[in-house]
XYZ file of C-alpha atoms in Angstrom:
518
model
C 285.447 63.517 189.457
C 286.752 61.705 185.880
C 283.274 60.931 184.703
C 284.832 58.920 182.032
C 286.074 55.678 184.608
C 282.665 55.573 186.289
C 280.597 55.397 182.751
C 280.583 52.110 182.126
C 279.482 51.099 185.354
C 277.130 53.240 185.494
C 275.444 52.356 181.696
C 275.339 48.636 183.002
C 272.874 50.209 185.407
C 270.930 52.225 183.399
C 270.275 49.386 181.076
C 267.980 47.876 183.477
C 264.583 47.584 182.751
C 262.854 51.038 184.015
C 261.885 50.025 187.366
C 260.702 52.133 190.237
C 261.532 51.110 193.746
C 264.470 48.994 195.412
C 266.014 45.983 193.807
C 265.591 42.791 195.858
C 266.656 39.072 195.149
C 263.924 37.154 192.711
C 263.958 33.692 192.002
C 267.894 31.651 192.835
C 269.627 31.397 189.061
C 272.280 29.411 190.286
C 273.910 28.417 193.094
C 277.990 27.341 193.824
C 277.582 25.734 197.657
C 281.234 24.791 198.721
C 280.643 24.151 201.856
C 281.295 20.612 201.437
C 283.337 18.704 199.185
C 279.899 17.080 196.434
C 278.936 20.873 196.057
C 282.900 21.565 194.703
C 282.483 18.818 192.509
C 279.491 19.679 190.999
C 281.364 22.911 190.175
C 283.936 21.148 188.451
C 287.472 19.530 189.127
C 289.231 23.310 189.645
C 286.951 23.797 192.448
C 287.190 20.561 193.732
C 291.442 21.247 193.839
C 290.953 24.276 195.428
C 288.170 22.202 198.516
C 289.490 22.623 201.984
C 287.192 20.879 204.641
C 286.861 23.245 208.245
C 288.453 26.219 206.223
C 284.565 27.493 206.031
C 282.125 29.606 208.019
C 280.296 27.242 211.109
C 283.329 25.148 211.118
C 282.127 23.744 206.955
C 284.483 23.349 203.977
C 285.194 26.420 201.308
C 287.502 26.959 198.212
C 290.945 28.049 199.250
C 293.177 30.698 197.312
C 296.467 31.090 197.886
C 299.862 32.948 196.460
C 302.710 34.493 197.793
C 303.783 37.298 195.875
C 301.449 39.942 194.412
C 302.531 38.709 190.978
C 301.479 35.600 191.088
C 297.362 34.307 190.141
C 295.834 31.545 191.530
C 292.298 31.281 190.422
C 289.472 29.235 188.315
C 286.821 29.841 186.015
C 283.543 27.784 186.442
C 280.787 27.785 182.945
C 277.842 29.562 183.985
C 274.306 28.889 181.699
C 274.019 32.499 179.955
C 270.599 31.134 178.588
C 269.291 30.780 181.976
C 270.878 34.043 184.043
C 270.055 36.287 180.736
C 268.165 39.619 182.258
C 269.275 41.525 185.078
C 270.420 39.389 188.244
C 272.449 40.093 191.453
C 275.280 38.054 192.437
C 275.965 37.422 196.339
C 278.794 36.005 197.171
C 280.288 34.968 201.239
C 284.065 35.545 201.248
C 286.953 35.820 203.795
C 290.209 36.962 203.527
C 293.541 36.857 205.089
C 296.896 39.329 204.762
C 295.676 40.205 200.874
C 298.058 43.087 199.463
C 296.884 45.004 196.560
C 298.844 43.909 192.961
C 299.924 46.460 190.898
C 297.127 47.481 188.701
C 293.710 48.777 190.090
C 291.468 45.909 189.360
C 294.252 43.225 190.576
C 293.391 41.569 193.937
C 290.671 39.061 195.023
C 288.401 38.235 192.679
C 284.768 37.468 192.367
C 284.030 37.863 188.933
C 282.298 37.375 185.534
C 283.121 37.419 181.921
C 281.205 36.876 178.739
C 281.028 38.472 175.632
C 278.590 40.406 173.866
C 277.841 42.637 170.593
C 281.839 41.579 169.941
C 283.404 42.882 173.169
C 284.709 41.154 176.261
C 282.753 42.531 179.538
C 284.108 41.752 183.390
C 281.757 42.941 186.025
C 282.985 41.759 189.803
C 282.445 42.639 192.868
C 284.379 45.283 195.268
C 287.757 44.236 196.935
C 288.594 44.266 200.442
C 292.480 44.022 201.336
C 293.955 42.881 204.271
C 292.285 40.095 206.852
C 288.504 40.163 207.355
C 285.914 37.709 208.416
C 283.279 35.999 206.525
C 281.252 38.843 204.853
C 278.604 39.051 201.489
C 280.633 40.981 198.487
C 277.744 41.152 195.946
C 276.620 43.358 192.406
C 274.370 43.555 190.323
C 274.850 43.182 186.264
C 272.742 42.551 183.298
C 273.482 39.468 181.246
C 272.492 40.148 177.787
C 270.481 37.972 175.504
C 273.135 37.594 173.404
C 275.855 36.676 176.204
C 277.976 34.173 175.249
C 280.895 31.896 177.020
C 279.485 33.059 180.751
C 282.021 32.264 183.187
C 282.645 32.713 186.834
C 286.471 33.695 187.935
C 287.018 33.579 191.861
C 290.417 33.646 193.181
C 293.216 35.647 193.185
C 294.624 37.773 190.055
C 298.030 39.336 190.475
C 297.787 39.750 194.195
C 298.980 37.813 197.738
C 297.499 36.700 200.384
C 294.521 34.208 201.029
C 290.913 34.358 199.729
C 288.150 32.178 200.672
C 284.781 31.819 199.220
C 282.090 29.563 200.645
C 279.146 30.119 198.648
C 278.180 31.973 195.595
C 274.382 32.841 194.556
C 272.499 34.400 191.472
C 269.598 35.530 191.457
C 266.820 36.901 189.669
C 266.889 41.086 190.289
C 263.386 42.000 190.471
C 261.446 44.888 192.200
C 260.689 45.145 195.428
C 261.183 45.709 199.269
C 263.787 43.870 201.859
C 261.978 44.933 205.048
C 261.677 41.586 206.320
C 265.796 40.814 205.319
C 268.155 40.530 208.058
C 270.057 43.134 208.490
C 273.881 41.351 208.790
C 276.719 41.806 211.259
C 279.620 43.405 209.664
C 282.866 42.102 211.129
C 285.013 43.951 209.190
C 283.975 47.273 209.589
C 283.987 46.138 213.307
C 287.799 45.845 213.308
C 288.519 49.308 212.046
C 289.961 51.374 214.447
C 288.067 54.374 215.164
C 288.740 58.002 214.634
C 289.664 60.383 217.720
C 286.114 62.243 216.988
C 288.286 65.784 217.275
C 286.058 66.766 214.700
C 287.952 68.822 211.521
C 289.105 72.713 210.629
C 287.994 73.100 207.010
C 284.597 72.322 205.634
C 284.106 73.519 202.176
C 282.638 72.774 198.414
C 284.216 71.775 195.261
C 284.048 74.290 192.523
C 281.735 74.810 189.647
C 281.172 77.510 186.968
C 279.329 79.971 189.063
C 282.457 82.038 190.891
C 280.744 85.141 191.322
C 280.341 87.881 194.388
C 277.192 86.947 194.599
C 278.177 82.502 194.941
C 280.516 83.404 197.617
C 278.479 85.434 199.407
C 275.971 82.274 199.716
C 279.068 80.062 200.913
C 279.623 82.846 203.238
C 276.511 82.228 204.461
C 276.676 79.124 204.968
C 279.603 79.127 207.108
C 282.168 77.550 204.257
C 285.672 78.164 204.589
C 287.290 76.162 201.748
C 287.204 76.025 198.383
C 289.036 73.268 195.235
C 288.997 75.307 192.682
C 289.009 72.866 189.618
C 291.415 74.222 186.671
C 289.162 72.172 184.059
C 288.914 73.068 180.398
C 285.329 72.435 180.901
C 284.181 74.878 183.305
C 284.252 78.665 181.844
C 288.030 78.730 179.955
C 289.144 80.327 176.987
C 288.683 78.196 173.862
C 292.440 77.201 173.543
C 293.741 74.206 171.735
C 294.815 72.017 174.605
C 296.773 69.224 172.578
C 300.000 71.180 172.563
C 302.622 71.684 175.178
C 302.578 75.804 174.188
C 298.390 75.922 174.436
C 298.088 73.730 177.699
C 300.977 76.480 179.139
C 298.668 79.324 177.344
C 295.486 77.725 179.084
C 297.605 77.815 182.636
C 298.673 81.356 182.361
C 294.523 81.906 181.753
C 292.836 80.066 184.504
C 295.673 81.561 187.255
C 294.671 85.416 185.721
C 290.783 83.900 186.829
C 292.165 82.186 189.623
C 293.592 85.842 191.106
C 289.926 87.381 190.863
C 289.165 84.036 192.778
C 291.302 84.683 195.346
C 290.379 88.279 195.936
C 286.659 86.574 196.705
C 288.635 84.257 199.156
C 289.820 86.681 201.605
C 287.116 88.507 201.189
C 285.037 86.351 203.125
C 287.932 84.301 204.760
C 287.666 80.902 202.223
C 290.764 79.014 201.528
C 291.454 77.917 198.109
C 292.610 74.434 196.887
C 294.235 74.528 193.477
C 292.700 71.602 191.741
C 294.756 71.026 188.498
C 291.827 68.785 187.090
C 293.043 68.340 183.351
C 296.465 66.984 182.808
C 298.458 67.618 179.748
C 298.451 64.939 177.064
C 296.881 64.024 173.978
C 293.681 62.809 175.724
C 292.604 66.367 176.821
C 288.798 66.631 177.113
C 286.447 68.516 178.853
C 286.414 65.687 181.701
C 289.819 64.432 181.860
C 292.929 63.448 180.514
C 294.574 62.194 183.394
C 295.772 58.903 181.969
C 299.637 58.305 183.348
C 300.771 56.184 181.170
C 298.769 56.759 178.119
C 299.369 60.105 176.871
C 300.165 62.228 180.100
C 303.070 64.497 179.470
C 304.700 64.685 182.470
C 307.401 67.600 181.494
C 304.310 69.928 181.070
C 302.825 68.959 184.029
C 305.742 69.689 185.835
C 306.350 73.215 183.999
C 302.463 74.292 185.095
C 303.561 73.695 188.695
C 306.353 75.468 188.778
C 304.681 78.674 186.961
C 301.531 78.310 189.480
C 304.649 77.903 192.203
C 306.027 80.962 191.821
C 302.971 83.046 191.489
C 301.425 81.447 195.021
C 304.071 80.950 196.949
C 303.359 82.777 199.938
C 299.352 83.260 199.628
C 297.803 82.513 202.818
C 294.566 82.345 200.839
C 296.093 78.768 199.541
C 295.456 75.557 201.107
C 297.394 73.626 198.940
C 298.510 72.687 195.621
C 296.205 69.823 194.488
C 298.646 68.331 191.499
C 296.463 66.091 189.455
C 292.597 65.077 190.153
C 292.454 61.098 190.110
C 295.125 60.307 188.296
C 294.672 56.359 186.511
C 296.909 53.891 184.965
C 295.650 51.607 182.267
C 298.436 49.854 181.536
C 301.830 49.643 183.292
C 301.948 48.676 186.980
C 300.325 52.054 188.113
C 300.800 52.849 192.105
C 304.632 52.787 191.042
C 304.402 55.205 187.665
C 302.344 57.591 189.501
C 304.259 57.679 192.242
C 307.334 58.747 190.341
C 305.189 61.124 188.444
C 303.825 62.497 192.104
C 307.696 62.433 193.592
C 308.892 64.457 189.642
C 306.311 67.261 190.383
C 306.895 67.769 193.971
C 309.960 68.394 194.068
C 309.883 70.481 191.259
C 306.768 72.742 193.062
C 309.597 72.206 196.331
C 312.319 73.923 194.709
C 310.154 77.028 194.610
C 307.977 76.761 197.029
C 309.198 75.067 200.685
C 305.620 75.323 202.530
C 302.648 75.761 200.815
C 300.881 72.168 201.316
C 300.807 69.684 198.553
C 298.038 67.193 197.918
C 298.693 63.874 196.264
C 296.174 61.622 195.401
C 296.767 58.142 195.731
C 295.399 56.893 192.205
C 292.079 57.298 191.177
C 290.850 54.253 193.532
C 290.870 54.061 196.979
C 292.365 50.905 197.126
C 295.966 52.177 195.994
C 296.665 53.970 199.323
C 297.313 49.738 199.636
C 300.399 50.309 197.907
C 301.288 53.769 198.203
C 303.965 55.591 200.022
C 304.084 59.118 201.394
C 306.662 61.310 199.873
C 309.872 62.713 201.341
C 308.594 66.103 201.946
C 306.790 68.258 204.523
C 303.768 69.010 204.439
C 301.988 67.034 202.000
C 298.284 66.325 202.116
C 297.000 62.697 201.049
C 293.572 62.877 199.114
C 291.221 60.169 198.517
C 287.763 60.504 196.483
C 284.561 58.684 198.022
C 281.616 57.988 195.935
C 280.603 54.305 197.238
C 278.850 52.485 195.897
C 278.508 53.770 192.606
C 275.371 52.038 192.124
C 273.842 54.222 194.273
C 275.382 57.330 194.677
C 275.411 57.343 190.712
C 272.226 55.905 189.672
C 271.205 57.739 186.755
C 274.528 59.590 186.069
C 274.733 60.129 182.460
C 271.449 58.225 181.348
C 267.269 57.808 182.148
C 266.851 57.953 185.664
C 265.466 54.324 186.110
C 267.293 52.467 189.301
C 266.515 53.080 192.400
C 268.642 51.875 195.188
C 267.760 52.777 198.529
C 270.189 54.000 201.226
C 270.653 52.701 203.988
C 269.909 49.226 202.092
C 270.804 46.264 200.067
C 272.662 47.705 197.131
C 274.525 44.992 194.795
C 273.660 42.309 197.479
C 275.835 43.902 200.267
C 274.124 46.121 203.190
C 275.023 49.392 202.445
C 274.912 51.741 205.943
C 277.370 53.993 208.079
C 279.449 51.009 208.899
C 279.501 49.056 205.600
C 280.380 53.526 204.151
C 283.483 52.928 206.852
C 285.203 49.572 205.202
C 284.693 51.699 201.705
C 287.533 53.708 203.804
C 289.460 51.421 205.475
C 292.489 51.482 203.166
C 292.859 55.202 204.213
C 291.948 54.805 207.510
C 295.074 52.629 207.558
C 297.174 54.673 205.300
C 296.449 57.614 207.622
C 297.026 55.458 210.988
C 300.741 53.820 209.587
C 302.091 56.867 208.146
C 300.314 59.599 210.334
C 299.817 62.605 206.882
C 296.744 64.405 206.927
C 293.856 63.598 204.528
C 291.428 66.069 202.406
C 288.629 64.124 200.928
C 288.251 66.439 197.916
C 285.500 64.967 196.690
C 282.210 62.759 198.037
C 278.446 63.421 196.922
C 275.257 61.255 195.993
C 272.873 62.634 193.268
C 269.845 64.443 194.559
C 267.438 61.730 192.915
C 268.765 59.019 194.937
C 266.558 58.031 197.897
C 267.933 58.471 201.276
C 270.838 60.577 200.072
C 270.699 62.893 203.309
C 270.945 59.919 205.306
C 274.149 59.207 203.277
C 275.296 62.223 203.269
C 274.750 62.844 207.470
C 276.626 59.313 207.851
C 279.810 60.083 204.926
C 279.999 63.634 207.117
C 280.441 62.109 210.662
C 282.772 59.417 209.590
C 284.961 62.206 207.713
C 284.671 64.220 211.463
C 285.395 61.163 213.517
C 288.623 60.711 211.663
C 289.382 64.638 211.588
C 289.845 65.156 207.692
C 288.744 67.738 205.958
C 286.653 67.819 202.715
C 284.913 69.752 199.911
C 281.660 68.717 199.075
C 280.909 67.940 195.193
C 280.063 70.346 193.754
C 278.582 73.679 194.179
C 277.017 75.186 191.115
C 278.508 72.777 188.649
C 275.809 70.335 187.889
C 272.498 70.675 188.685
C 272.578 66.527 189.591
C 275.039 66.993 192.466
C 273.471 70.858 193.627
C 272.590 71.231 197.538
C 270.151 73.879 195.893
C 268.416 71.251 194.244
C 266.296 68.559 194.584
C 264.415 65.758 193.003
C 260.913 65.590 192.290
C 259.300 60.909 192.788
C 259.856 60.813 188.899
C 263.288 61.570 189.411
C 262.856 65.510 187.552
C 265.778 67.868 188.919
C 264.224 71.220 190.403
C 266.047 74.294 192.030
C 265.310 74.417 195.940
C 265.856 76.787 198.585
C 265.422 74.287 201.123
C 265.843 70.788 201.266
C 267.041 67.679 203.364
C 270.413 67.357 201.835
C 271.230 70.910 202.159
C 270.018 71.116 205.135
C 272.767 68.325 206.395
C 275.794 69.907 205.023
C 275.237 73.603 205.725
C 274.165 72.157 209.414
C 277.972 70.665 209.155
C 280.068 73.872 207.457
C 278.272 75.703 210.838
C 281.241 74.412 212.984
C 283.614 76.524 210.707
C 285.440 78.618 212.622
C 285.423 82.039 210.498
C-alpha cells in the first residue's frame, strides 16, 4: 500500500465534522437538470452547445461529450455558488458512457469534477471513472467545500481521453447524518454486463507481510491454513538503519533484507508457505519509510534493475518462491505514465530473465486499477499481473491517518453511489477484462478495510468470493503490520482498536485460507 497517494483523500474525509452514523443526502444545494434543453441554458451557453435532445435516460435530452483520440479534451466548466455549498456536501451525478479509453495519465478520462481554491492551493475532487460502454448509472463523492472556497466550478466532460460521455443530471446536496433505509436500492447495469468468473475457486490464499516474522507468526498462519506469503522489502518494517539515498546504500539495504529474507524462507518450507518477494521501496531520491515509487520523479531505474538481478541469482531455483514482485504500485506524476512504466517493467524483466528463465514475475499495472486500460502484457512467460483493491477509499479508509470520525456503512450509499458485491465487481472490471483479452494470471496482492469500519466482514466475505469466482489468488493486508488492518483486532462503537482472538472479520478470511490445500 503507498499510504502517501491515498492521504489526501482520505484528510478531505477526516475533516468532516465528527459525526457518528452513515452519511445521507440533506437539503438539494444545487441542481444541473439537462434533461431538456431550458435546464442547459440555465447552466450556461457551454452546456447549452454540448444539449442533445433523446441522447438521455427515458428517451429525455443530456449533455454530449465527444473526442476521438485520447489526446484530445472536450469539456466545460459551469460557476458553482461556494457561499451556498460551503460545509460538507455529496455530489450525485447520472452518467453514461460509450467506447471511453483511458488517456495517458491516471486521472485522465471522463470527468465529473470540481475545482476551487483554498488557503492558496488549487483542490480537484471528482468522482470515480468507468471506461468502456455502460448504461446510465449514479457516479457520486463526497467533499468538503471550505469557508474560504473560492472560484467553485464544475468540469464534466472529457480530459485527455476518447470516447463518449453523457451526463443527464447533476445534484448537491447537503451531507448530513443519518439512515437510507427507506432509499431505493438501484439496478446496476454495468456491473450486469461483466462477464462472470468460471467459480474454479483459487490455489493460494495468503497475507501480506508485517514486522512480526517470527516461529511463533507462522505457526499461527499455519494454523490458519495460509499458504502464501508477500514479503514486503520496505525500509520501514524492521531494516538496518542504512542511508537509502545512494545507489551503494539502497544495494547495501538489498544484500540485508535477502540475509532476513533466507531466515524467512527457512519458516516457509517449514510449514509449506510460498513467498512473494515484494520489492516495496524503489530506489530514488524520494526513499521513505512508505514509498518512493515515483517513475518519473526520482526512480532510478539502473538500481532497480541491479537489485533484481542480485535477488535473481540468489532465488533462482527456490521452490519456496512464488514470484518476483518488482515494484509495489508504481505511479507517474508527470509524463504519460502506462507507457514509462511499462518500459521500466519490460528494462527489469528482462534483466531478472537473463538469469532467471522461470521463476514467475509480477507486474503491476500502475498504482490504479484503471491502467490495466492501457497496459500490455510483456513478452515473457510466466508473468503474473497484480492489481491492488481498496474501493472505495471512503470507506475502506475512513479514519486512515486521522480521528476516527466518518462512518460509512457497507453494503450502502458511500459518496452517493450504492456500494455492494456488484457495485465491488465494476471497481474490477478493467482487470476482469485485462485478464479475459490477454488470458495472464492475476495476484491481488493487496485488498483490506480497517477494522473500525462498519460492515467490513460483509466486505470482506463479498471482495473474497469475487476474487474466487474469477480464480486469482491474493494476500490479505496485512498480518501483524498495523494494528488498523489486523484480523486479530477489532474495533470497539467509539472506533478504539483492541487485540481479539475472535472476531467477524477473522472469522471470514481464516474460513477462506481453509480451502488451502497444504
Amino acid at each position: 500500500m503507498n499510504l502517501l497517494k491515498v492521504g489526501c483523500l482520505i484528510a478531505v474525509l477526516a475533516a468532516a465534522a465528527g459525526l457518528q452514523g452513515a452519511y445521507v443526502n440533506g437539503e438539494l444545494l444545487w441542481e444541473g437538470d439537462f434533461t431538456t434543453r431550458e435546464g442547459a441554458a440555465r447552466a450556461g451557453k457551454e452546456a447549452l452547445e454540448h444539449f442533445r435532445p433523446d441522447a438521455g435516460p427515458d428517451g429525455k435530452g443530456a449533455l454530449v461529450f465527444r473526442t476521438r483520440r485520447n489526446t484530445e479534451t472536450d469539456w466545460i466548466r459551469i460557476p458553482l455558488p461556494a457561499g451556498k455549498l460551503a460545509g460538507m456536501i455529496q455530489l450525485e451525478a447520472v452518467v453514461s458512457g460509450k467506447d471511453l479509453a483511458p488517456g495517458g495519465r491516471p486521472f485522465w478520462g471522463s470527468k465529473v469534477m470540481l475545482n476551487f481554491q483554498s488557503a492558496g492551493k488549487s483542490r480537484w475532487p471528482e468522482t470515480s471513472r468507468n471506461f468502456g460502454t455502460y448504461a446510465w448509472s449514479t457516479a457520486g463523492m463526497a467533499e468538503v467545500i471550505p469557508a474560504d472556497a473560492a472560484n467553485l466550478g464544475l468540469y464534466l466532460g472529457i480530459q485527455g481521453a476518447s470516447g463518449e460521455f453523457r451526463v443527464a443530471t447533476v445534484r448537491i446536496y447537503r451531507c448530513v447524518e443519518g439512515r437510507e433505509e427507506s432509499r431505493e436500492i438501484p439496478a446496476n447495469p454495468i456491473a450486469a454486463a461483466i462477464p462472470r468468473g468460471p467459480g474454479h475457486g483459487t490455489k493460494y490464499r495468503g497475507v501480506m507481510s508485517g514486522g512480526d516474522l517470527s516461529p511463533e507468526a507462522f505457526r499461527r498462519l499455519a494454523d490458519w491454513g495460509v499458504n502464501l506469503i508477500r514479503y514486503q522489502l520496505n525500509p520501514g518494517l524492521n531494516t538496518p538503519k542504512i542511508d537509502l539515498s545512494t545507489r551503494e546504500g539502497y544495494l547495501r539495504w538489498i544484500e540485508a533484507e535477502m540475509q532476513r529474507l533466507d531466515e524467512v524462507l527457512k519458516l516457509c518450507r517449514q510449514y509449506d508457505i510460498k513467498a512473494v518477494i515484494d520489492l516495496h521501496a524503489g530506489p530514488g531520491n524520494r526513499i521513505s519509510k512508505v514509498s518512493s515509487n515515483e517513475i518519473d520523479t526520482g526512480l532510478d531505474v539502473n538500481t532497480l534493475t541491479e537489485a533484481w538481478r542480485r535477488m535473481a541469482k540468489r532465488y533462482k531455483g527456490n521452490p519456496s518462491i512464488y514470484g518476483y514482485d518488482i515494484l509495489n504500485e508504481p505511479v507517474n506524476n508527470r509524463t504519460p505514465s502506462v507507457d514509462l512504466w511499462q518500459q521500466t517493467a519490460e528494462r527489469v524483466t528482462s534483466a531478472i530473465r537473463a538469469i532467471d528463465r522461470k521463476t514467475p514475475i509480477i507486474i503491476a499495472a500502475g498504482f490504479s486499477i484503471s491502467q490495466f486500460g492501457n497496459f500490455k502484457p510483456l513478452h515473457y512467460e510466466n508473468i503474473i499481473y497484480s492489481p491492488h483493491f481498496y474501493e472505495p477509499f471512503a470507506y475502506t479508509h475512513q479514519g486512515v491517518g486521522g480521528a476516527w470520525k466518518i462512518h460509512w456503512r457497507y453494503p450502502g450509499w458511500i459518496n452517493g453511489v450504492y456500494w455492494d458485491k456488484e457495485q465491488l465487481r465494476v471497481s474490477m472490471k478493467d482487470a476482469i477484462e485485462f485478464q479475459r483479452k490477454y488470458q495472464v494470471p492475476i495476484f491481488v496482492g493487496e485488498f483490506s478495510v480497517i477494522v473500525r469500519a462498519p460492515g467490513g466482514e460483509r466486505y470482506l466475505k463479498d471482495m473474497i468470493e469475487l476474487l474466487e469466482e474469477y480464480g486469482w489468488d491474493w494476500t490479505y493486508h496485512a498480518f501483524r503490520e498495523w494494528a488498523g488492518w489486523s484480523l486479530e483486532h477489532e474495533s470497539t462503537p467509539d472506533g478504539k482498536i483492541l487485540s481479539s482472538k475472535d472476531n467477524p472479520r477473522m472469522r471470514v478470511v481464516v474460513e477462506a485460507f481453509r480451502k488451502n490445500r497444504r
